[in-house]
Amino acid sequence: ISFNNVDSSLSSLRNCQSYINTGMDIATHVALDLVESFNDVEDVNSMEKVMIEYAAMDRELNHYMRAIEETVNQIKREKPENIPDLKSLVHEKFTAMESKNSDSDLQKNEKYMYFKDQLKEMRKQCNGEEAIEQIDEDIAVTQSQMNFICPITQMEMKKPVRNKICGHTYEEEAILKFIQTRKQQKKKVRCPKIGCSHSDVKGSDLMPDEALKRAIDSQNKQ
């Protein structure tokens, strides 16, 4: 049995998934713009609904692709004499997966979690600026600028990335170079932030900190 057409269909579905990911990235940037510029709660909430819809589409695509892959693997294992009804087999597996759906699944979507995390950080940055009037301005600015310094280079970050495990931020190039060096030495990477006990920093745990980057850019413009 030839599965060339199946492979072609899977490739098309993966392209669709990449468009969904791009849409989620755009929705995240729009939401951050709203918080930074207008702080319009209603508009931000509408972007969150868009993210949930994207997450639902992403889940459905994942289930469908998994159903196809499992069906193909099953047929390859069993090697039937007659060509089975692929469509029915895939639909059966897909329906079984979809029947286990829950709202909590959508909130565990990696890009949705990133969206929520960055919104939280952006609001923190914006609220911090409003609070400057209530406390000593010099202290506030100094504390803010300290958060902009990379613990590795001791310089202001240009492309900050945050560790999903411990929450600390570093300059992207510096931490990746640090990880690579330690890997060559066959050693684990301890978080370079003083006082942090996390002892196994991985490149896969790093994510761009768009909210912090915007705060740094805003501070420099002022």
mmCIF file with all atom_site columns, N, CA and C in Angstrom, residues 148-210:
data_model
loop_
_atom_site.group_PDB
_atom_site.id
_atom_site.type_symbol
_atom_site.label_atom_id
_atom_site.label_alt_id
_atom_site.label_comp_id
_atom_site.label_asym_id
_atom_site.label_entity_id
_atom_site.label_seq_id
_atom_site.pdbx_PDB_ins_code
_atom_site.Cartn_x
_atom_site.Cartn_y
_atom_site.Cartn_z
_atom_site.occupancy
_atom_site.B_iso_or_equiv
_atom_site.pdbx_formal_charge
_atom_site.auth_seq_id
_atom_site.auth_comp_id
_atom_site.auth_asym_id
_atom_site.auth_atom_id
_atom_site.pdbx_PDB_model_num
ATOM 1   N N  . PHE A 1 148 ? 16.572 45.191 33.899 1.00 0.00 ? 148 PHE A N  1
ATOM 2   C CA . PHE A 1 148 ? 16.943 45.207 32.491 1.00 0.00 ? 148 PHE A CA 1
ATOM 3   C C  . PHE A 1 148 ? 18.357 44.643 32.256 1.00 0.00 ? 148 PHE A C  1
ATOM 4   N N  . ILE A 1 149 ? 19.090 44.378 33.338 1.00 0.00 ? 149 ILE A N  1
ATOM 5   C CA . ILE A 1 149 ? 20.483 43.945 33.227 1.00 0.00 ? 149 ILE A CA 1
ATOM 6   C C  . ILE A 1 149 ? 20.588 42.423 33.158 1.00 0.00 ? 149 ILE A C  1
ATOM 7   N N  . CYS A 1 150 ? 21.345 41.943 32.185 1.00 0.00 ? 150 CYS A N  1
ATOM 8   C CA . CYS A 1 150 ? 21.566 40.502 32.045 1.00 0.00 ? 150 CYS A CA 1
ATOM 9   C C  . CYS A 1 150 ? 22.537 40.030 33.126 1.00 0.00 ? 150 CYS A C  1
ATOM 10  N N  . PRO A 1 151 ? 22.213 38.953 33.862 1.00 0.00 ? 151 PRO A N  1
ATOM 11  C CA . PRO A 1 151 ? 23.110 38.480 34.920 1.00 0.00 ? 151 PRO A CA 1
ATOM 12  C C  . PRO A 1 151 ? 24.412 37.878 34.387 1.00 0.00 ? 151 PRO A C  1
ATOM 13  N N  . ILE A 1 152 ? 24.474 37.638 33.084 1.00 0.00 ? 152 ILE A N  1
ATOM 14  C CA . ILE A 1 152 ? 25.695 37.072 32.491 1.00 0.00 ? 152 ILE A CA 1
ATOM 15  C C  . ILE A 1 152 ? 26.613 38.187 31.995 1.00 0.00 ? 152 ILE A C  1
ATOM 16  N N  . THR A 1 153 ? 26.071 39.080 31.172 1.00 0.00 ? 153 THR A N  1
ATOM 17  C CA . THR A 1 153 ? 26.897 40.137 30.562 1.00 0.00 ? 153 THR A CA 1
ATOM 18  C C  . THR A 1 153 ? 27.010 41.369 31.452 1.00 0.00 ? 153 THR A C  1
ATOM 19  N N  . GLN A 1 154 ? 26.071 41.500 32.419 1.00 0.00 ? 154 GLN A N  1
ATOM 20  C CA . GLN A 1 154 ? 25.977 42.698 33.266 1.00 0.00 ? 154 GLN A CA 1
ATOM 21  C C  . GLN A 1 154 ? 25.726 43.956 32.438 1.00 0.00 ? 154 GLN A C  1
ATOM 22  N N  . MET A 1 155 ? 25.108 43.761 31.293 1.00 0.00 ? 155 MET A N  1
ATOM 23  C CA . MET A 1 155 ? 24.733 44.877 30.424 1.00 0.00 ? 155 MET A CA 1
ATOM 24  C C  . MET A 1 155 ? 23.232 44.843 30.176 1.00 0.00 ? 155 MET A C  1
ATOM 25  N N  . GLU A 1 156 ? 22.684 45.987 29.721 1.00 0.00 ? 156 GLU A N  1
ATOM 26  C CA . GLU A 1 156 ? 21.259 46.047 29.428 1.00 0.00 ? 156 GLU A CA 1
ATOM 27  C C  . GLU A 1 156 ? 20.918 45.073 28.296 1.00 0.00 ? 156 GLU A C  1
ATOM 28  N N  . MET A 1 157 ? 19.830 44.338 28.491 1.00 0.00 ? 157 MET A N  1
ATOM 29  C CA . MET A 1 157 ? 19.438 43.333 27.502 1.00 0.00 ? 157 MET A CA 1
ATOM 30  C C  . MET A 1 157 ? 18.796 43.963 26.271 1.00 0.00 ? 157 MET A C  1
ATOM 31  N N  . LYS A 1 158 ? 19.063 43.375 25.116 1.00 0.00 ? 158 LYS A N  1
ATOM 32  C CA . LYS A 1 158 ? 18.451 43.812 23.855 1.00 0.00 ? 158 LYS A CA 1
ATOM 33  C C  . LYS A 1 158 ? 17.414 42.798 23.381 1.00 0.00 ? 158 LYS A C  1
ATOM 34  N N  . LYS A 1 159 ? 17.722 41.513 23.607 1.00 0.00 ? 159 LYS A N  1
ATOM 35  C CA . LYS A 1 159 ? 16.767 40.448 23.262 1.00 0.00 ? 159 LYS A CA 1
ATOM 36  C C  . LYS A 1 159 ? 16.599 39.545 24.480 1.00 0.00 ? 159 LYS A C  1
ATOM 37  N N  . PRO A 1 160 ? 15.814 39.995 25.473 1.00 0.00 ? 160 PRO A N  1
ATOM 38  C CA . PRO A 1 160 ? 15.672 39.195 26.695 1.00 0.00 ? 160 PRO A CA 1
ATOM 39  C C  . PRO A 1 160 ? 14.852 37.924 26.475 1.00 0.00 ? 160 PRO A C  1
ATOM 40  N N  . VAL A 1 161 ? 15.310 36.838 27.081 1.00 0.00 ? 161 VAL A N  1
ATOM 41  C CA . VAL A 1 161 ? 14.542 35.598 27.092 1.00 0.00 ? 161 VAL A CA 1
ATOM 42  C C  . VAL A 1 161 ? 14.356 35.190 28.553 1.00 0.00 ? 161 VAL A C  1
ATOM 43  N N  . ARG A 1 162 ? 13.206 34.583 28.830 1.00 0.00 ? 162 ARG A N  1
ATOM 44  C CA . ARG A 1 162 ? 12.901 34.202 30.215 1.00 0.00 ? 162 ARG A CA 1
ATOM 45  C C  . ARG A 1 162 ? 12.883 32.687 30.356 1.00 0.00 ? 162 ARG A C  1
ATOM 46  N N  . ASN A 1 163 ? 13.421 32.232 31.467 1.00 0.00 ? 163 ASN A N  1
ATOM 47  C CA . ASN A 1 163 ? 13.426 30.812 31.776 1.00 0.00 ? 163 ASN A CA 1
ATOM 48  C C  . ASN A 1 163 ? 12.063 30.422 32.340 1.00 0.00 ? 163 ASN A C  1
ATOM 49  N N  . LYS A 1 164 ? 11.375 29.488 31.672 1.00 0.00 ? 164 LYS A N  1
ATOM 50  C CA . LYS A 1 164 ? 10.037 29.078 32.102 1.00 0.00 ? 164 LYS A CA 1
ATOM 51  C C  . LYS A 1 164 ? 10.063 28.389 33.460 1.00 0.00 ? 164 LYS A C  1
ATOM 52  N N  . ILE A 1 165 ? 11.214 27.840 33.828 1.00 0.00 ? 165 ILE A N  1
ATOM 53  C CA . ILE A 1 165 ? 11.301 27.078 35.080 1.00 0.00 ? 165 ILE A CA 1
ATOM 54  C C  . ILE A 1 165 ? 11.459 27.993 36.301 1.00 0.00 ? 165 ILE A C  1
ATOM 55  N N  . CYS A 1 166 ? 12.458 28.892 36.241 1.00 0.00 ? 166 CYS A N  1
ATOM 56  C CA . CYS A 1 166 ? 12.727 29.736 37.418 1.00 0.00 ? 166 CYS A CA 1
ATOM 57  C C  . CYS A 1 166 ? 12.263 31.185 37.248 1.00 0.00 ? 166 CYS A C  1
ATOM 58  N N  . GLY A 1 167 ? 11.925 31.572 36.003 1.00 0.00 ? 167 GLY A N  1
ATOM 59  C CA . GLY A 1 167 ? 11.390 32.918 35.781 1.00 0.00 ? 167 GLY A CA 1
ATOM 60  C C  . GLY A 1 167 ? 12.425 34.007 35.574 1.00 0.00 ? 167 GLY A C  1
ATOM 61  N N  . HIS A 1 168 ? 13.715 33.663 35.593 1.00 0.00 ? 168 HIS A N  1
ATOM 62  C CA . HIS A 1 168 ? 14.752 34.689 35.425 1.00 0.00 ? 168 HIS A CA 1
ATOM 63  C C  . HIS A 1 168 ? 15.033 34.961 33.944 1.00 0.00 ? 168 HIS A C  1
ATOM 64  N N  . THR A 1 169 ? 15.495 36.173 33.672 1.00 0.00 ? 169 THR A N  1
ATOM 65  C CA . THR A 1 169 ? 15.730 36.596 32.288 1.00 0.00 ? 169 THR A CA 1
ATOM 66  C C  . THR A 1 169 ? 17.213 36.803 32.010 1.00 0.00 ? 169 THR A C  1
ATOM 67  N N  . TYR A 1 170 ? 17.584 36.578 30.738 1.00 0.00 ? 170 TYR A N  1
ATOM 68  C CA . TYR A 1 170 ? 18.968 36.733 30.310 1.00 0.00 ? 170 TYR A CA 1
ATOM 69  C C  . TYR A 1 170 ? 18.976 37.272 28.876 1.00 0.00 ? 170 TYR A C  1
ATOM 70  N N  . GLU A 1 171 ? 20.110 37.795 28.463 1.00 0.00 ? 171 GLU A N  1
ATOM 71  C CA . GLU A 1 171 ? 20.305 38.155 27.058 1.00 0.00 ? 171 GLU A CA 1
ATOM 72  C C  . GLU A 1 171 ? 20.360 36.855 26.261 1.00 0.00 ? 171 GLU A C  1
ATOM 73  N N  . GLU A 1 172 ? 19.561 36.774 25.196 1.00 0.00 ? 172 GLU A N  1
ATOM 74  C CA . GLU A 1 172 ? 19.428 35.518 24.456 1.00 0.00 ? 172 GLU A CA 1
ATOM 75  C C  . GLU A 1 172 ? 20.776 34.945 24.002 1.00 0.00 ? 172 GLU A C  1
ATOM 76  N N  . GLU A 1 173 ? 21.575 35.761 23.330 1.00 0.00 ? 173 GLU A N  1
ATOM 77  C CA . GLU A 1 173 ? 22.853 35.283 22.800 1.00 0.00 ? 173 GLU A CA 1
ATOM 78  C C  . GLU A 1 173 ? 23.772 34.791 23.910 1.00 0.00 ? 173 GLU A C  1
ATOM 79  N N  . ALA A 1 174 ? 23.777 35.513 25.035 1.00 0.00 ? 174 ALA A N  1
ATOM 80  C CA . ALA A 1 174 ? 24.681 35.175 26.143 1.00 0.00 ? 174 ALA A CA 1
ATOM 81  C C  . ALA A 1 174 ? 24.313 33.839 26.785 1.00 0.00 ? 174 ALA A C  1
ATOM 82  N N  . ILE A 1 175 ? 23.025 33.609 27.034 1.00 0.00 ? 175 ILE A N  1
ATOM 83  C CA . ILE A 1 175 ? 22.632 32.363 27.707 1.00 0.00 ? 175 ILE A CA 1
ATOM 84  C C  . ILE A 1 175 ? 22.797 31.159 26.770 1.00 0.00 ? 175 ILE A C  1
ATOM 85  N N  . LEU A 1 176 ? 22.525 31.357 25.468 1.00 0.00 ? 176 LEU A N  1
ATOM 86  C CA . LEU A 1 176 ? 22.680 30.247 24.522 1.00 0.00 ? 176 LEU A CA 1
ATOM 87  C C  . LEU A 1 176 ? 24.158 29.860 24.374 1.00 0.00 ? 176 LEU A C  1
ATOM 88  N N  . LYS A 1 177 ? 25.027 30.867 24.386 1.00 0.00 ? 177 LYS A N  1
ATOM 89  C CA . LYS A 1 177 ? 26.466 30.609 24.306 1.00 0.00 ? 177 LYS A CA 1
ATOM 90  C C  . LYS A 1 177 ? 26.944 29.899 25.574 1.00 0.00 ? 177 LYS A C  1
ATOM 91  N N  . PHE A 1 178 ? 26.387 30.314 26.721 1.00 0.00 ? 178 PHE A N  1
ATOM 92  C CA . PHE A 1 178 ? 26.716 29.721 28.018 1.00 0.00 ? 178 PHE A CA 1
ATOM 93  C C  . PHE A 1 178 ? 26.303 28.245 28.030 1.00 0.00 ? 178 PHE A C  1
ATOM 94  N N  . ILE A 1 179 ? 25.089 27.968 27.528 1.00 0.00 ? 179 ILE A N  1
ATOM 95  C CA . ILE A 1 179 ? 24.576 26.595 27.474 1.00 0.00 ? 179 ILE A CA 1
ATOM 96  C C  . ILE A 1 179 ? 25.450 25.735 26.562 1.00 0.00 ? 179 ILE A C  1
ATOM 97  N N  . GLN A 1 180 ? 25.812 26.290 25.406 1.00 0.00 ? 180 GLN A N  1
ATOM 98  C CA . GLN A 1 180 ? 26.636 25.552 24.441 1.00 0.00 ? 180 GLN A CA 1
ATOM 99  C C  . GLN A 1 180 ? 28.005 25.214 25.022 1.00 0.00 ? 180 GLN A C  1
ATOM 100 N N  . THR A 1 181 ? 28.623 26.177 25.703 1.00 0.00 ? 181 THR A N  1
ATOM 101 C CA . THR A 1 181 ? 29.948 25.961 26.312 1.00 0.00 ? 181 THR A CA 1
ATOM 102 C C  . THR A 1 181 ? 29.899 24.847 27.344 1.00 0.00 ? 181 THR A C  1
ATOM 103 N N  . ARG A 1 182 ? 28.873 24.890 28.214 1.00 0.00 ? 182 ARG A N  1
ATOM 104 C CA . ARG A 1 182 ? 28.731 23.883 29.271 1.00 0.00 ? 182 ARG A CA 1
ATOM 105 C C  . ARG A 1 182 ? 28.424 22.501 28.671 1.00 0.00 ? 182 ARG A C  1
ATOM 106 N N  . LYS A 1 183 ? 27.686 22.516 27.561 1.00 0.00 ? 183 LYS A N  1
ATOM 107 C CA . LYS A 1 183 ? 27.353 21.247 26.898 1.00 0.00 ? 183 LYS A CA 1
ATOM 108 C C  . LYS A 1 183 ? 28.615 20.572 26.376 1.00 0.00 ? 183 LYS A C  1
ATOM 109 N N  . GLN A 1 184 ? 29.524 21.376 25.819 1.00 0.00 ? 184 GLN A N  1
ATOM 110 C CA . GLN A 1 184 ? 30.790 20.848 25.317 1.00 0.00 ? 184 GLN A CA 1
ATOM 111 C C  . GLN A 1 184 ? 31.636 20.279 26.463 1.00 0.00 ? 184 GLN A C  1
ATOM 112 N N  . GLN A 1 185 ? 31.456 20.873 27.645 1.00 0.00 ? 185 GLN A N  1
ATOM 113 C CA . GLN A 1 185 ? 32.173 20.398 28.833 1.00 0.00 ? 185 GLN A CA 1
ATOM 114 C C  . GLN A 1 185 ? 31.422 19.255 29.519 1.00 0.00 ? 185 GLN A C  1
ATOM 115 N N  . LYS A 1 186 ? 30.246 18.903 28.922 1.00 0.00 ? 186 LYS A N  1
ATOM 116 C CA . LYS A 1 186 ? 29.368 17.861 29.480 1.00 0.00 ? 186 LYS A CA 1
ATOM 117 C C  . LYS A 1 186 ? 28.939 18.188 30.904 1.00 0.00 ? 186 LYS A C  1
ATOM 118 N N  . LYS A 1 187 ? 28.595 19.444 31.103 1.00 0.00 ? 187 LYS A N  1
ATOM 119 C CA . LYS A 1 187 ? 28.135 19.903 32.414 1.00 0.00 ? 187 LYS A CA 1
ATOM 120 C C  . LYS A 1 187 ? 26.777 20.586 32.282 1.00 0.00 ? 187 LYS A C  1
ATOM 121 N N  . LYS A 1 188 ? 26.005 20.552 33.354 1.00 0.00 ? 188 LYS A N  1
ATOM 122 C CA . LYS A 1 188 ? 24.716 21.234 33.377 1.00 0.00 ? 188 LYS A CA 1
ATOM 123 C C  . LYS A 1 188 ? 24.925 22.725 33.610 1.00 0.00 ? 188 LYS A C  1
ATOM 124 N N  . VAL A 1 189 ? 23.918 23.511 33.256 1.00 0.00 ? 189 VAL A N  1
ATOM 125 C CA . VAL A 1 189 ? 24.006 24.964 33.412 1.00 0.00 ? 189 VAL A CA 1
ATOM 126 C C  . VAL A 1 189 ? 23.177 25.417 34.601 1.00 0.00 ? 189 VAL A C  1
ATOM 127 N N  . ARG A 1 190 ? 23.832 26.017 35.582 1.00 0.00 ? 190 ARG A N  1
ATOM 128 C CA . ARG A 1 190 ? 23.114 26.594 36.714 1.00 0.00 ? 190 ARG A CA 1
ATOM 129 C C  . ARG A 1 190 ? 22.633 27.984 36.316 1.00 0.00 ? 190 ARG A C  1
ATOM 130 N N  . CYS A 1 191 ? 21.435 28.363 36.730 1.00 0.00 ? 191 CYS A N  1
ATOM 131 C CA . CYS A 1 191 ? 20.919 29.698 36.428 1.00 0.00 ? 191 CYS A CA 1
ATOM 132 C C  . CYS A 1 191 ? 21.902 30.741 36.949 1.00 0.00 ? 191 CYS A C  1
ATOM 133 N N  . PRO A 1 192 ? 22.362 31.651 36.074 1.00 0.00 ? 192 PRO A N  1
ATOM 134 C CA . PRO A 1 192 ? 23.369 32.640 36.486 1.00 0.00 ? 192 PRO A CA 1
ATOM 135 C C  . PRO A 1 192 ? 22.849 33.751 37.398 1.00 0.00 ? 192 PRO A C  1
ATOM 136 N N  . LYS A 1 193 ? 21.542 33.761 37.650 1.00 0.00 ? 193 LYS A N  1
ATOM 137 C CA . LYS A 1 193 ? 20.986 34.779 38.549 1.00 0.00 ? 193 LYS A CA 1
ATOM 138 C C  . LYS A 1 193 ? 21.390 34.445 39.984 1.00 0.00 ? 193 LYS A C  1
ATOM 139 N N  . ILE A 1 194 ? 22.010 35.383 40.676 1.00 0.00 ? 194 ILE A N  1
ATOM 140 C CA . ILE A 1 194 ? 22.490 35.149 42.040 1.00 0.00 ? 194 ILE A CA 1
ATOM 141 C C  . ILE A 1 194 ? 21.330 34.747 42.943 1.00 0.00 ? 194 ILE A C  1
ATOM 142 N N  . GLY A 1 195 ? 21.529 33.660 43.671 1.00 0.00 ? 195 GLY A N  1
ATOM 143 C CA . GLY A 1 195 ? 20.510 33.206 44.622 1.00 0.00 ? 195 GLY A CA 1
ATOM 144 C C  . GLY A 1 195 ? 19.542 32.186 44.052 1.00 0.00 ? 195 GLY A C  1
ATOM 145 N N  . CYS A 1 196 ? 19.595 31.948 42.735 1.00 0.00 ? 196 CYS A N  1
ATOM 146 C CA . CYS A 1 196 ? 18.672 30.996 42.115 1.00 0.00 ? 196 CYS A CA 1
ATOM 147 C C  . CYS A 1 196 ? 19.227 29.576 42.278 1.00 0.00 ? 196 CYS A C  1
ATOM 148 N N  . SER A 1 197 ? 18.348 28.643 42.656 1.00 0.00 ? 197 SER A N  1
ATOM 149 C CA . SER A 1 197 ? 18.783 27.264 42.892 1.00 0.00 ? 197 SER A CA 1
ATOM 150 C C  . SER A 1 197 ? 18.590 26.358 41.675 1.00 0.00 ? 197 SER A C  1
ATOM 151 N N  . HIS A 1 198 ? 18.003 26.900 40.606 1.00 0.00 ? 198 HIS A N  1
ATOM 152 C CA . HIS A 1 198 ? 17.763 26.075 39.417 1.00 0.00 ? 198 HIS A CA 1
ATOM 153 C C  . HIS A 1 198 ? 19.099 25.701 38.780 1.00 0.00 ? 198 HIS A C  1
ATOM 154 N N  . SER A 1 199 ? 19.343 24.401 38.652 1.00 0.00 ? 199 SER A N  1
ATOM 155 C CA . SER A 1 199 ? 20.679 23.958 38.240 1.00 0.00 ? 199 SER A CA 1
ATOM 156 C C  . SER A 1 199 ? 20.734 23.247 36.886 1.00 0.00 ? 199 SER A C  1
ATOM 157 N N  . ASP A 1 200 ? 19.665 23.353 36.107 1.00 0.00 ? 200 ASP A N  1
ATOM 158 C CA . ASP A 1 200 ? 19.681 22.673 34.804 1.00 0.00 ? 200 ASP A CA 1
ATOM 159 C C  . ASP A 1 200 ? 18.934 23.504 33.752 1.00 0.00 ? 200 ASP A C  1
ATOM 160 N N  . VAL A 1 201 ? 19.540 24.615 33.364 1.00 0.00 ? 201 VAL A N  1
ATOM 161 C CA . VAL A 1 201 ? 18.936 25.507 32.361 1.00 0.00 ? 201 VAL A CA 1
ATOM 162 C C  . VAL A 1 201 ? 19.088 24.883 30.982 1.00 0.00 ? 201 VAL A C  1
ATOM 163 N N  . LYS A 1 202 ? 17.970 24.763 30.262 1.00 0.00 ? 202 LYS A N  1
ATOM 164 C CA . LYS A 1 202 ? 17.989 24.193 28.908 1.00 0.00 ? 202 LYS A CA 1
ATOM 165 C C  . LYS A 1 202 ? 17.486 25.236 27.908 1.00 0.00 ? 202 LYS A C  1
ATOM 166 N N  . GLY A 1 203 ? 17.974 25.146 26.679 1.00 0.00 ? 203 GLY A N  1
ATOM 167 C CA . GLY A 1 203 ? 17.530 26.062 25.627 1.00 0.00 ? 203 GLY A CA 1
ATOM 168 C C  . GLY A 1 203 ? 16.046 25.962 25.380 1.00 0.00 ? 203 GLY A C  1
ATOM 169 N N  . SER A 1 204 ? 15.485 24.757 25.539 1.00 0.00 ? 204 SER A N  1
ATOM 170 C CA . SER A 1 204 ? 14.051 24.546 25.300 1.00 0.00 ? 204 SER A CA 1
ATOM 171 C C  . SER A 1 204 ? 13.179 25.205 26.366 1.00 0.00 ? 204 SER A C  1
ATOM 172 N N  . ASP A 1 205 ? 13.777 25.600 27.489 1.00 0.00 ? 205 ASP A N  1
ATOM 173 C CA . ASP A 1 205 ? 13.016 26.250 28.569 1.00 0.00 ? 205 ASP A CA 1
ATOM 174 C C  . ASP A 1 205 ? 12.967 27.771 28.407 1.00 0.00 ? 205 ASP A C  1
ATOM 175 N N  . LEU A 1 206 ? 13.662 28.291 27.388 1.00 0.00 ? 206 LEU A N  1
ATOM 176 C CA . LEU A 1 206 ? 13.742 29.739 27.206 1.00 0.00 ? 206 LEU A CA 1
ATOM 177 C C  . LEU A 1 206 ? 12.666 30.227 26.252 1.00 0.00 ? 206 LEU A C  1
ATOM 178 N N  . MET A 1 207 ? 12.068 31.370 26.581 1.00 0.00 ? 207 MET A N  1
ATOM 179 C CA . MET A 1 207 ? 11.071 31.956 25.685 1.00 0.00 ? 207 MET A CA 1
ATOM 180 C C  . MET A 1 207 ? 11.298 33.468 25.614 1.00 0.00 ? 207 MET A C  1
ATOM 181 N N  . PRO A 1 208 ? 11.039 34.073 24.448 1.00 0.00 ? 208 PRO A N  1
ATOM 182 C CA . PRO A 1 208 ? 11.229 35.521 24.316 1.00 0.00 ? 208 PRO A CA 1
ATOM 183 C C  . PRO A 1 208 ? 10.372 36.277 25.325 1.00 0.00 ? 208 PRO A C  1
ATOM 184 N N  . ASP A 1 209 ? 10.947 37.279 25.977 1.00 0.00 ? 209 ASP A N  1
ATOM 185 C CA . ASP A 1 209 ? 10.183 38.105 26.919 1.00 0.00 ? 209 ASP A CA 1
ATOM 186 C C  . ASP A 1 209 ? 9.858  39.428 26.240 1.00 0.00 ? 209 ASP A C  1
ATOM 187 N N  . GLU A 1 210 ? 8.777  39.421 25.457 1.00 0.00 ? 210 GLU A N  1
ATOM 188 C CA . GLU A 1 210 ? 8.374  40.592 24.674 1.00 0.00 ? 210 GLU A CA 1
ATOM 189 C C  . GLU A 1 210 ? 8.011  41.761 25.575 1.00 0.00 ? 210 GLU A C  1
#
